[in-house]
Amino acid sequence: TRNASLQASQQQLQQNSNVASPESQLLLQREIERMTIDIQRMTQDAEADIAQLQQTLQIEFNERLFPALEQVGASKGLQFIFNVGEGGLVWANPALDVTADVIEALDAGQVP
């Protein structure tokens, strides 16, 4: 892997620092810097890809979730449904929790 190559080059630089010529040390240092930059770029690219995938999945989930929320809210005559996980609700009667109904509607594919 690239990390292993980088570590090997760093180890080589440390081990040969007393016997290698300044020119070869400089070349090896430049190679280490290049590998470090490459690894950083690959990491940033991977993180950006993951963030994009998370956003895409969240959008797709919301496209399924909101119709289910509307369906359950309408069938129960609700005016509001709060997301407890986001801290938007201080107290609620547990009997009014429609989370299981929404999950059931999503699982049953009863929404567009």
N, CA, C and O atoms as a DFTB+ gen file, in Angstrom:
448 C
 N C O
     1  1       0.837      -1.189       0.000
     2  2       0.000       0.000       0.000
     3  2       0.877       1.247       0.000
     4  3       2.090       1.180       0.201
     5  1       0.242       2.360      -0.226
     6  2       0.992       3.622      -0.245
     7  2       1.539       3.971       1.134
     8  3       2.647       4.493       1.256
     9  1       0.764       3.681       2.161
    10  2       1.248       3.952       3.519
    11  2       2.479       3.114       3.839
    12  3       3.425       3.602       4.457
    13  1       2.464       1.866       3.423
    14  2       3.609       0.990       3.669
    15  2       4.834       1.491       2.913
    16  3       5.942       1.470       3.450
    17  1       4.650       1.940       1.677
    18  2       5.760       2.489       0.894
    19  2       6.318       3.743       1.550
    20  3       7.531       3.945       1.606
    21  1       5.421       4.575       2.040
    22  2       5.843       5.798       2.717
    23  2       6.645       5.458       3.971
    24  3       7.706       6.035       4.210
    25  1       6.141       4.527       4.763
    26  2       6.853       4.140       5.985
    27  2       8.217       3.535       5.664
    28  3       9.195       3.793       6.366
    29  1       8.281       2.734       4.610
    30  2       9.552       2.128       4.217
    31  2      10.546       3.201       3.788
    32  3      11.725       3.130       4.134
    33  1      10.079       4.185       3.043
    34  2      10.961       5.274       2.612
    35  2      11.428       6.104       3.798
    36  3      12.592       6.500       3.860
    37  1      10.536       6.367       4.735
    38  2      10.915       7.125       5.929
    39  2      11.948       6.353       6.749
    40  3      12.905       6.932       7.263
    41  1      11.745       5.056       6.862
    42  2      12.686       4.222       7.604
    43  2      14.039       4.187       6.894
    44  3      15.088       4.245       7.535
    45  1      14.003       4.093       5.572
    46  2      15.237       4.074       4.791
    47  2      16.001       5.376       4.984
    48  3      17.224       5.363       5.129
    49  1      15.293       6.492       4.988
    50  2      15.933       7.788       5.183
    51  2      16.590       7.855       6.561
    52  3      17.711       8.346       6.691
    53  1      15.903       7.368       7.580
    54  2      16.459       7.397       8.937
    55  2      17.671       6.475       9.072
    56  3      18.673       6.837       9.689
    57  1      17.571       5.296       8.494
    58  2      18.651       4.319       8.638
    59  2      19.896       4.716       7.854
    60  3      21.016       4.433       8.280
    61  1      19.706       5.365       6.719
    62  2      20.836       5.693       5.849
    63  2      21.284       7.141       5.980
    64  3      22.075       7.619       5.166
    65  1      20.792       7.838       6.986
    66  2      21.107       9.266       7.089
    67  2      22.594       9.525       7.287
    68  3      23.089      10.575       6.877
    69  1      23.317       8.599       7.903
    70  2      24.750       8.801       8.155
    71  2      25.622       8.383       6.978
    72  3      26.740       8.876       6.830
    73  1      25.123       7.478       6.140
    74  2      25.962       6.938       5.062
    75  2      25.552       7.428       3.676
    76  3      26.355       7.369       2.745
    77  1      24.348       7.900       3.523
    78  2      23.877       8.327       2.203
    79  2      24.390       9.726       1.888
    80  3      24.618      10.542       2.780
    81  1      24.561       9.976       0.612
    82  2      25.007      11.310       0.188
    83  2      23.880      12.314       0.400
    84  3      22.707      11.943       0.414
    85  1      24.235      13.577       0.564
    86  2      23.192      14.600       0.734
    87  2      22.205      14.631      -0.434
    88  3      21.014      14.882      -0.249
    89  1      22.723      14.370      -1.645
    90  2      21.848      14.374      -2.817
    91  2      20.816      13.247      -2.748
    92  3      19.638      13.460      -3.032
    93  1      21.266      12.052      -2.370
    94  2      20.324      10.928      -2.292
    95  2      19.340      11.122      -1.141
    96  3      18.182      10.717      -1.241
    97  1      19.793      11.737      -0.052
    98  2      18.884      12.044       1.050
    99  2      17.816      13.042       0.606
   100  3      16.638      12.902       0.935
   101  1      18.253      14.051      -0.147
   102  2      17.320      15.063      -0.638
   103  2      16.297      14.440      -1.581
   104  3      15.108      14.750      -1.503
   105  1      16.753      13.566      -2.469
   106  2      15.829      12.887      -3.382
   107  2      14.815      12.044      -2.610
   108  3      13.628      12.034      -2.934
   109  1      15.292      11.347      -1.599
   110  2      14.402      10.512      -0.802
   111  2      13.420      11.368      -0.006
   112  3      12.252      11.003       0.127
   113  1      13.879      12.501       0.523
   114  2      12.982      13.410       1.237
   115  2      11.891      13.940       0.309
   116  3      10.725      14.031       0.694
   117  1      12.281      14.284      -0.907
   118  2      11.289      14.768      -1.883
   119  2      10.278      13.675      -2.225
   120  3       9.085      13.943      -2.366
   121  1      10.764      12.453      -2.357
   122  2       9.867      11.325      -2.646
   123  2       8.895      11.117      -1.482
   124  3       7.712      10.855      -1.698
   125  1       9.393      11.233      -0.264
   126  2       8.536      11.098       0.921
   127  2       7.483      12.200       0.928
   128  3       6.315      11.934       1.210
   129  1       7.878      13.420       0.626
   130  2       6.926      14.533       0.577
   131  2       5.861      14.298      -0.490
   132  3       4.678      14.553      -0.261
   133  1       6.285      13.807      -1.661
   134  2       5.344      13.534      -2.744
   135  2       4.353      12.447      -2.340
   136  3       3.153      12.570      -2.584
   137  1       4.864      11.378      -1.719
   138  2       3.983      10.293      -1.281
   139  2       3.008      10.786      -0.209
   140  3       1.836      10.407      -0.207
   141  1       3.497      11.629       0.697
   142  2       2.634      12.173       1.748
   143  2       1.509      13.001       1.145
   144  3       0.354      12.874       1.551
   145  1       1.843      13.844       0.183
   146  2       0.832      14.673      -0.488
   147  2      -0.161      13.794      -1.244
   148  3      -1.365      14.048      -1.213
   149  1       0.340      12.761      -1.922
   150  2      -0.553      11.844      -2.649
   151  2      -1.535      11.158      -1.697
   152  3      -2.723      11.042      -1.998
   153  1      -1.035      10.711      -0.560
   154  2      -1.901      10.041       0.420
   155  2      -2.936      11.014       0.964
   156  3      -4.102      10.654       1.125
   157  1      -2.518      12.249       1.250
   158  2      -3.459      13.257       1.745
   159  2      -4.554      13.534       0.713
   160  3      -5.731      13.639       1.059
   161  1      -4.160      13.650      -0.550
   162  2      -5.146      13.899      -1.616
   163  2      -6.108      12.725      -1.760
   164  3      -7.314      12.918      -1.913
   165  1      -5.574      11.516      -1.711
   166  2      -6.442      10.340      -1.815
   167  2      -7.421      10.289      -0.648
   168  3      -8.590       9.945      -0.822
   169  1      -6.937      10.633       0.538
   170  2      -7.800      10.647       1.723
   171  2      -8.893      11.690       1.577
   172  3     -10.057      11.422       1.877
   173  1      -8.523      12.880       1.116
   174  2      -9.512      13.944       0.916
   175  2     -10.540      13.542      -0.138
   176  3     -11.736      13.780       0.031
   177  1     -10.071      12.932      -1.223
   178  2     -10.994      12.480      -2.268
   179  2     -11.958      11.425      -1.724
   180  3     -13.155      11.464      -2.009
   181  1     -11.432      10.487      -0.944
   182  2     -12.284       9.439      -0.370
   183  2     -13.304      10.040       0.590
   184  3     -14.469       9.641       0.590
   185  1     -12.871      10.999       1.408
   186  2     -13.798      11.646       2.341
   187  2     -14.883      12.413       1.589
   188  3     -16.044      12.410       1.999
   189  1     -14.508      13.071       0.488
   190  2     -15.496      13.792      -0.319
   191  2     -16.485      12.816      -0.950
   192  3     -17.683      13.092      -1.002
   193  1     -15.988      11.676      -1.430
   194  2     -16.871      10.658      -2.008
   195  2     -17.852      10.121      -0.967
   196  3     -19.033       9.929      -1.256
   197  1     -17.353       9.884       0.240
   198  2     -18.218       9.390       1.312
   199  2     -19.279      10.422       1.660
   200  3     -20.449      10.081       1.832
   201  1     -18.872      11.689       1.766
   202  2     -19.834      12.754       2.092
   203  2     -20.904      12.853       1.013
   204  3     -22.084      13.021       1.320
   205  1     -20.495      12.750      -0.252
   206  2     -21.462      12.818      -1.348
   207  2     -22.425      11.636      -1.296
   208  3     -23.627      11.803      -1.499
   209  1     -21.900      10.447      -1.025
   210  2     -22.749       9.262      -0.926
   211  2     -23.734       9.395       0.233
   212  3     -24.909       9.055       0.096
   213  1     -23.250       9.895       1.382
   214  2     -24.144      10.098       2.520
   215  2     -25.259      11.074       2.164
   216  3     -26.419      10.856       2.515
   217  1     -24.906      12.141       1.469
   218  2     -25.911      13.133       1.082
   219  2     -26.922      12.514       0.122
   220  3     -28.126      12.731       0.265
   221  1     -26.449      11.753      -0.845
   222  2     -27.340      11.102      -1.803
   223  2     -28.282      10.133      -1.092
   224  3     -29.482      10.111      -1.365
   225  1     -27.733       9.336      -0.184
   226  2     -28.564       8.384       0.555
   227  2     -29.585       9.103       1.433
   228  3     -30.725       8.654       1.553
   229  1     -29.181      10.216       2.048
   230  2     -30.112      10.975       2.884
   231  2     -31.247      11.542       2.041
   232  3     -32.403      11.517       2.463
   233  1     -30.930      12.049       0.862
   234  2     -31.964      12.586      -0.033
   235  2     -32.928      11.480      -0.442
   236  3     -34.145      11.664      -0.411
   237  1     -32.374      10.322      -0.828
   238  2     -33.227       9.201      -1.229
   239  2     -34.112       8.737      -0.073
   240  3     -35.287       8.428      -0.273
   241  1     -33.549       8.688       1.134
   242  2     -34.337       8.283       2.292
   243  2     -35.438       9.299       2.567
   244  3     -36.579       8.921       2.833
   245  1     -35.104      10.585       2.504
   246  2     -36.110      11.631       2.746
   247  2     -37.240      11.568       1.721
   248  3     -38.392      11.850       2.051
   249  1     -36.916      11.201       0.481
   250  2     -37.947      11.072      -0.548
   251  2     -38.935       9.960      -0.203
   252  3     -40.099      10.015      -0.601
   253  1     -38.479       8.962       0.528
   254  2     -39.374       7.894       0.989
   255  2     -40.027       8.253       2.313
   256  3     -41.188       7.918       2.553
   257  1     -39.273       8.939       3.176
   258  2     -39.750       9.225       4.527
   259  2     -40.898      10.225       4.548
   260  3     -41.898       9.997       5.228
   261  1     -40.772      11.325       3.817
   262  2     -41.774      12.383       3.931
   263  2     -43.173      11.950       3.497
   264  3     -44.143      12.322       4.158
   265  1     -43.320      11.186       2.423
   266  2     -44.668      10.682       2.127
   267  2     -45.212       9.769       3.233
   268  3     -46.409       9.787       3.520
   269  1     -44.335       8.975       3.851
   270  2     -44.781       8.116       4.954
   271  2     -45.218       8.967       6.138
   272  3     -46.220       8.659       6.783
   273  1     -44.480      10.032       6.432
   274  2     -44.867      10.938       7.514
   275  2     -46.216      11.583       7.221
   276  3     -47.078      11.675       8.096
   277  1     -46.386      12.029       5.980
   278  2     -47.661      12.648       5.598
   279  2     -48.813      11.656       5.738
   280  3     -49.879      12.000       6.248
   281  1     -48.591      10.424       5.280
   282  2     -49.637       9.399       5.343
   283  2     -50.019       9.092       6.783
   284  3     -51.203       9.064       7.115
   285  1     -49.038       8.864       7.634
   286  2     -49.316       8.539       9.031
   287  2     -49.946       9.737       9.731
   288  3     -50.896       9.573      10.496
   289  1     -49.434      10.931       9.481
   290  2     -50.000      12.130      10.098
   291  2     -51.452      12.328       9.719
   292  3     -52.284      12.652      10.566
   293  1     -51.760      12.133       8.440
   294  2     -53.143      12.300       7.981
   295  2     -54.052      11.220       8.566
   296  3     -55.174      11.508       8.982
   297  1     -53.568       9.981       8.597
   298  2     -54.413       8.891       9.098
   299  2     -54.687       9.018      10.598
   300  3     -55.698       8.513      11.086
   301  1     -53.804       9.679      11.324
   302  2     -53.982       9.842      12.768
   303  2     -54.530      11.227      13.119
   304  3     -54.728      11.536      14.294
   305  1     -54.771      12.050      12.115
   306  2     -55.299      13.384      12.368
   307  2     -54.310      14.298      13.081
   308  3     -54.717      15.180      13.838
   309  1     -53.029      14.098      12.849
   310  2     -51.999      14.901      13.513
   311  2     -51.772      16.213      12.770
   312  3     -51.939      16.295      11.554
   313  1     -51.394      17.217      13.515
   314  2     -51.035      18.498      12.927
   315  2     -49.518      18.649      12.818
   316  3     -49.022      19.331      11.922
   317  1     -48.798      18.025      13.715
   318  2     -47.340      18.120      13.745
   319  2     -46.745      16.765      14.088
   320  3     -47.342      15.972      14.816
   321  1     -45.553      16.513      13.549
   322  2     -44.747      15.368      13.958
   323  2     -43.344      15.922      14.194
   324  3     -42.725      16.477      13.286
   325  1     -42.857      15.766      15.406
   326  2     -41.547      16.287      15.759
   327  2     -40.507      15.181      15.733
   328  3     -40.812      14.016      15.986
   329  1     -39.286      15.559      15.427
   330  2     -38.163      14.636      15.479
   331  2     -37.540      14.735      16.863
   332  3     -36.837      15.699      17.166
   333  1     -37.792      13.754      17.685
   334  2     -37.291      13.770      19.058
   335  2     -35.765      13.749      19.071
   336  3     -35.145      14.376      19.929
   337  1     -35.160      13.039      18.136
   338  2     -33.704      12.930      18.083
   339  2     -33.003      14.249      17.839
   340  3     -31.835      14.399      18.199
   341  1     -33.679      15.200      17.241
   342  2     -33.083      16.498      16.957
   343  2     -33.328      17.502      18.074
   344  3     -32.915      18.657      17.971
   345  1     -33.987      17.078      19.129
   346  2     -34.217      17.970      20.252
   347  2     -35.327      18.973      20.022
   348  3     -35.392      19.991      20.711
   349  1     -36.206      18.703      19.064
   350  2     -37.291      19.627      18.761
   351  2     -38.506      19.435      19.643
   352  3     -39.509      20.124      19.459
   353  1     -38.445      18.530      20.584
   354  2     -39.605      18.220      21.415
   355  2     -39.154      18.090      22.861
   356  3     -38.202      17.373      23.168
   357  1     -39.854      18.793      23.744
   358  2     -39.521      18.735      25.162
   359  2     -40.258      17.591      25.844
   360  3     -39.674      16.881      26.663
   361  1     -41.518      17.404      25.520
   362  2     -42.309      16.340      26.128
   363  2     -43.389      15.914      25.157
   364  3     -43.899      16.711      24.369
   365  1     -43.721      14.646      25.233
   366  2     -44.836      14.139      24.433
   367  2     -45.407      12.912      25.114
   368  3     -44.697      12.170      25.792
   369  1     -46.674      12.714      24.926
   370  2     -47.332      11.512      25.423
   371  2     -46.814      10.343      24.596
   372  3     -46.990      10.342      23.378
   373  1     -46.183       9.353      25.208
   374  2     -45.645       8.229      24.454
   375  2     -46.691       7.520      23.602
   376  3     -46.349       6.900      22.595
   377  1     -47.946       7.603      23.989
   378  2     -49.004       6.962      23.203
   379  2     -49.163       7.634      21.846
   380  3     -49.731       7.046      20.926
   381  1     -48.666       8.858      21.714
   382  2     -48.784       9.589      20.451
   383  2     -47.581       9.392      19.537
   384  3     -47.552       9.941      18.436
   385  1     -46.591       8.622      19.970
   386  2     -45.396       8.376      19.164
   387  2     -45.772       7.526      17.950
   388  3     -46.238       6.397      18.102
   389  1     -45.572       8.063      16.757
   390  2     -45.949       7.362      15.525
   391  2     -44.734       6.767      14.813
   392  3     -44.839       6.357      13.657
   393  1     -43.589       6.716      15.484
   394  2     -42.374       6.196      14.859
   395  2     -42.592       4.798      14.293
   396  3     -42.225       4.530      13.149
   397  1     -43.179       3.915      15.073
   398  2     -43.405       2.536      14.611
   399  2     -44.331       2.507      13.403
   400  3     -44.138       1.698      12.496
   401  1     -45.337       3.383      13.382
   402  2     -46.258       3.431      12.243
   403  2     -45.541       3.894      10.973
   404  3     -45.790       3.368       9.888
   405  1     -44.658       4.872      11.113
   406  2     -43.908       5.370       9.956
   407  2     -42.978       4.282       9.435
   408  3     -42.892       4.064       8.227
   409  1     -42.283       3.599      10.338
   410  2     -41.394       2.511       9.923
   411  2     -42.188       1.406       9.241
   412  3     -41.751       0.855       8.231
   413  1     -43.336       1.088       9.784
   414  2     -44.193       0.060       9.186
   415  2     -44.629       0.473       7.784
   416  3     -44.625      -0.349       6.867
   417  1     -45.006       1.737       7.610
   418  2     -45.424       2.222       6.291
   419  2     -44.265       2.167       5.301
   420  3     -44.455       1.805       4.140
   421  1     -43.066       2.527       5.758
   422  2     -41.890       2.455       4.889
   423  2     -41.586       1.011       4.508
   424  3     -41.356       0.706       3.338
   425  1     -41.586       0.129       5.497
   426  2     -41.285      -1.282       5.246
   427  2     -42.308      -1.943       4.336
   428  3     -41.963      -2.798       3.520
   429  1     -43.562      -1.548       4.476
   430  2     -44.627      -2.152       3.674
   431  2     -44.650      -1.601       2.258
   432  3     -45.353      -2.127       1.395
   433  1     -43.887      -0.547       2.017
   434  2     -43.876       0.053       0.686
   435  2     -45.200       0.685       0.332
   436  3     -45.570       0.730      -0.841
   437  1     -45.922       1.172       1.321
   438  2     -47.247       1.747       1.101
   439  2     -47.194       3.197       0.631
   440  3     -48.230       3.829       0.423
   441  1     -46.006       3.709       0.468
   442  2     -45.872       5.106       0.049
   443  2     -45.156       5.146      -1.294
   444  3     -44.405       4.229      -1.628
   445  1     -45.384       6.195      -2.055
   446  2     -44.751       6.278      -3.385
   447  2     -43.246       6.300      -3.326
   448  3     -42.588       6.367      -4.364
